[in-house]
Amino acid sequence: MSAVTKTRLLALLAVCLNVAGNATLGAGMREMGATFSAAGYERAFTHVLVVAGIAILALWFLTQLALFSRADLSFVLPVTSFAYVLLAIVAHFFLDEEVSPLRWVGISLIFVGVLIVGATKPKTVSTAGRLESLE
Amino acid sequence: MRWALVGVIMLCNAVADVCNAAGMKHQGEVENLGAHAVAIMLRKIAHNHLVIVGIITMVIAFFALLSLLSIANVSFAVPATAGSFLIETVLAKVLLREDVRLVRWAGAILVAVGVALLAF
């Protein structure tokens, strides 16, 4: 498997983990109801879906860091925005949330943006180039 | 107050992503996500100042988002943070010296506009 393919698969994994984590966390918090107090958050952290959502998001963060080690920031950010598209689909079809027509337009624009950036080379600078600019 | 929080979230997200991207590049490429590779990655992160700063700023952004969500709804919070895509693309070009060409700008702008439209 080529390095570029590996990077693209890692981006796909990051997107899936982001969607699964947010959807699980969202479902858990919705069962909790409005939560603003410290006691409410404490109670939330004992809810199985909330804990599962946080655990999945922790995995997402590790995947995102691994992705940053292999690809440009200007590649990772737009490409992983595909999570917005999947989240809307999950929210609409599995969580029975309303998605307005204008929101579908926004989702379509994100999709096209992801396709455009996803077709570019993931990494354009060497590690040395980055270090020169930061140290 | 809400715009001050939006500013904090955008700034912290931008700093976090730039620091994490630079720190992880400095650390070296992660080849796979097996238990051994992840353990090595985490051990290196413990000594990686850039990623530590990135994580701290992510935590600040998270609490600022919680505060914002307590005084404004999601339909304001999500599009308000869409501008960070463009700010971070500028930072990627200027600070990280990435080769951001017209195609990437076009993609980033489409994504930012698309995220802003999620408010409606």
XYZ file of C-alpha atoms in Angstrom:
255
model
C 0.000 0.000 0.000
C 1.433 3.403 -0.970
C 2.067 6.108 1.647
C -0.579 8.368 0.072
C -3.216 5.610 0.166
C -2.307 4.926 3.800
C -2.728 8.637 4.627
C -6.118 8.770 2.877
C -7.303 5.661 4.759
C -6.130 7.244 8.019
C -8.168 10.368 7.153
C -11.209 8.150 6.521
C -10.693 6.420 9.880
C -10.435 9.835 11.614
C -13.715 10.914 9.975
C -15.523 7.692 10.990
C -14.273 7.903 14.591
C -15.271 11.587 14.768
C -18.800 10.822 13.554
C -19.210 7.728 15.775
C -17.868 9.621 18.825
C -20.027 12.714 18.328
C -23.173 10.703 17.489
C -22.703 8.487 20.569
C -21.934 11.477 22.814
C -24.891 13.396 21.342
C -27.275 10.476 21.912
C -26.029 10.143 25.502
C -26.344 13.862 26.271
C -29.828 13.927 24.753
C -30.894 11.189 27.175
C -29.380 13.246 30.011
C -31.428 16.355 29.169
C -30.158 19.923 29.788
C -26.857 19.751 31.672
C -25.201 22.916 32.964
C -24.201 22.261 36.578
C -21.108 20.478 37.886
C -23.386 17.811 39.388
C -25.033 17.383 35.976
C -21.679 16.846 34.251
C -20.692 14.401 36.993
C -23.891 12.450 36.346
C -23.235 12.596 32.573
C -19.810 11.019 33.046
C -21.476 7.897 34.471
C -23.801 7.464 31.458
C -22.629 4.569 29.299
C -23.199 6.377 25.973
C -21.400 9.525 27.164
C -18.418 7.481 28.388
C -18.389 5.470 25.130
C -18.568 8.706 23.097
C -15.626 10.217 24.998
C -13.608 6.987 24.568
C -14.255 6.989 20.793
C -13.320 10.694 20.591
C -10.054 9.918 22.434
C -9.287 7.371 19.678
C -10.220 10.023 17.095
C -7.696 12.436 18.664
C -4.889 9.858 18.459
C -5.776 9.162 14.809
C -5.840 12.904 14.082
C -2.361 13.303 15.604
C -1.070 10.393 13.511
C -2.623 12.070 10.464
C -0.877 15.373 11.292
C 2.419 13.466 11.276
C 1.797 12.314 7.694
C -0.074 15.155 5.959
C -0.329 18.954 5.665
C -2.615 20.873 8.019
C -4.156 22.525 4.928
C -5.004 19.003 3.663
C -6.210 17.452 6.937
C -8.644 20.213 7.946
C -10.819 20.366 4.806
C -10.664 16.602 4.157
C -11.721 15.616 7.692
C -14.633 18.085 7.372
C -16.327 15.196 5.584
C -17.363 14.332 9.158
C -19.951 17.172 8.916
C -21.517 15.436 5.898
C -21.658 12.019 7.581
C -22.905 13.527 10.859
C -25.810 15.214 9.069
C -26.708 11.932 7.347
C -26.512 10.016 10.645
C -28.540 12.737 12.422
C -31.190 12.704 9.691
C -31.590 8.962 9.164
C -30.732 7.494 12.574
C -31.445 10.242 15.136
C -34.578 11.604 13.362
C -33.228 15.161 13.282
C -34.551 17.698 10.786
C -32.054 18.778 8.107
C -33.223 21.901 6.230
C -32.747 22.325 2.432
C -30.166 25.081 2.978
C -28.255 22.768 5.291
C -28.189 20.132 2.528
C -26.704 22.821 0.244
C -24.015 23.462 2.887
C -23.359 19.728 3.169
C -23.024 19.490 -0.636
C -20.509 22.390 -0.680
C -18.453 20.669 2.037
C -18.571 17.429 0.025
C -17.282 19.165 -3.129
C -14.588 20.978 -1.072
C -13.450 17.657 0.408
C -13.267 16.056 -3.051
C -11.213 18.976 -4.416
C -8.699 19.038 -1.542
C -8.679 15.236 -1.255
C -7.395 14.999 -4.836
C -4.279 17.054 -3.975
C -1.018 15.603 -2.674
C -1.411 15.176 1.129
C 2.115 16.319 2.009
C 3.895 19.220 0.320
C 6.728 20.157 2.697
C 9.482 18.291 4.426
C 9.828 18.118 8.195
C 12.865 20.386 7.954
C 10.760 23.065 6.262
C 8.336 23.068 9.170
C 11.042 23.184 11.786
C 12.771 26.084 10.089
C 9.585 28.089 10.392
C 8.943 27.289 14.034
C 12.299 27.124 15.716
C -19.584 38.236 25.335
C -20.561 35.631 22.731
C -18.232 37.134 20.100
C -15.406 37.224 22.645
C -15.957 33.488 23.198
C -16.043 32.869 19.421
C -12.706 34.705 19.191
C -11.210 32.573 21.970
C -12.464 29.346 20.341
C -11.136 30.259 16.889
C -7.784 31.430 18.248
C -7.331 28.378 20.473
C -8.392 25.960 17.709
C -5.950 27.580 15.295
C -3.064 27.488 17.813
C -3.931 23.882 18.753
C -3.999 22.621 15.162
C -0.821 24.453 14.128
C 1.035 23.245 17.253
C -0.223 19.663 16.869
C 0.633 19.593 13.149
C 4.115 21.050 13.715
C 4.754 18.897 16.797
C 3.725 15.654 15.102
C 5.856 16.438 12.035
C 8.801 17.091 14.369
C 8.134 13.760 16.082
C 8.160 11.804 12.836
C 5.630 9.884 10.773
C 3.328 7.434 12.548
C 3.397 4.302 10.394
C 0.414 2.470 11.882
C -2.018 2.533 14.793
C -1.018 -0.765 16.421
C -0.696 -0.878 20.216
C 3.114 -0.717 20.086
C 3.181 2.225 17.653
C 0.572 4.138 19.713
C 2.524 3.497 22.943
C 5.669 4.927 21.334
C 3.682 7.894 19.976
C 2.236 8.678 23.429
C 5.654 8.386 25.090
C 7.094 10.857 22.585
C 4.135 13.225 23.013
C 4.868 13.411 26.763
C 8.111 15.216 25.823
C 6.742 17.094 22.817
C 6.205 20.693 23.948
C 4.357 21.735 20.797
C 1.756 18.958 21.115
C 1.397 19.647 24.864
C 0.659 23.325 24.087
C -1.748 22.093 21.378
C -3.614 19.879 23.850
C -3.809 22.680 26.484
C -5.249 25.124 23.937
C -7.716 22.444 22.766
C -8.937 22.103 26.366
C -9.350 25.914 26.630
C -11.296 25.894 23.329
C -13.498 23.058 24.625
C -14.460 24.927 27.824
C -14.999 28.155 25.864
C -17.327 26.179 23.554
C -19.230 24.822 26.570
C -19.632 28.398 27.858
C -20.711 29.607 24.408
C -23.286 26.813 24.148
C -24.684 27.849 27.526
C -25.523 31.361 26.199
C -26.015 30.682 22.461
C -27.400 27.806 20.437
C -25.535 25.413 18.189
C -26.813 27.160 15.061
C -24.758 30.194 16.109
C -21.739 28.315 17.488
C -21.040 26.002 14.518
C -20.988 28.575 11.694
C -19.198 31.108 13.908
C -16.222 28.753 14.116
C -16.180 28.098 10.343
C -13.845 31.057 9.834
C -11.101 29.113 11.558
C -10.693 26.994 8.384
C -9.484 30.026 6.483
C -7.335 31.359 9.347
C -5.678 27.964 9.718
C -5.079 27.670 5.975
C -3.280 31.049 6.119
C -1.237 29.870 9.129
C -0.411 26.592 7.355
C 1.001 28.591 4.441
C 2.806 31.276 6.479
C 4.042 29.376 9.552
C 4.266 25.794 8.321
C 5.326 26.796 4.770
C 2.828 24.428 3.166
C 2.317 24.651 -0.568
C -1.254 25.981 -0.514
C -2.263 26.434 -4.130
C -5.454 27.713 -5.694
C -7.097 24.270 -5.576
C -6.655 23.994 -1.802
C -7.865 27.569 -1.275
C -10.955 26.773 -3.352
C -11.606 23.633 -1.302
C -11.075 25.435 2.028
C -13.433 28.268 1.007
C -16.132 25.796 -0.127
C -15.852 23.919 3.180
C -15.981 27.172 5.225
C -19.074 28.409 3.346
C -20.646 24.954 3.656
C -20.074 24.870 7.429
C -21.530 28.401 7.749
C -24.663 27.204 5.890
C -25.164 24.451 8.482
C -26.728 27.188 10.654
C -29.875 27.261 8.519
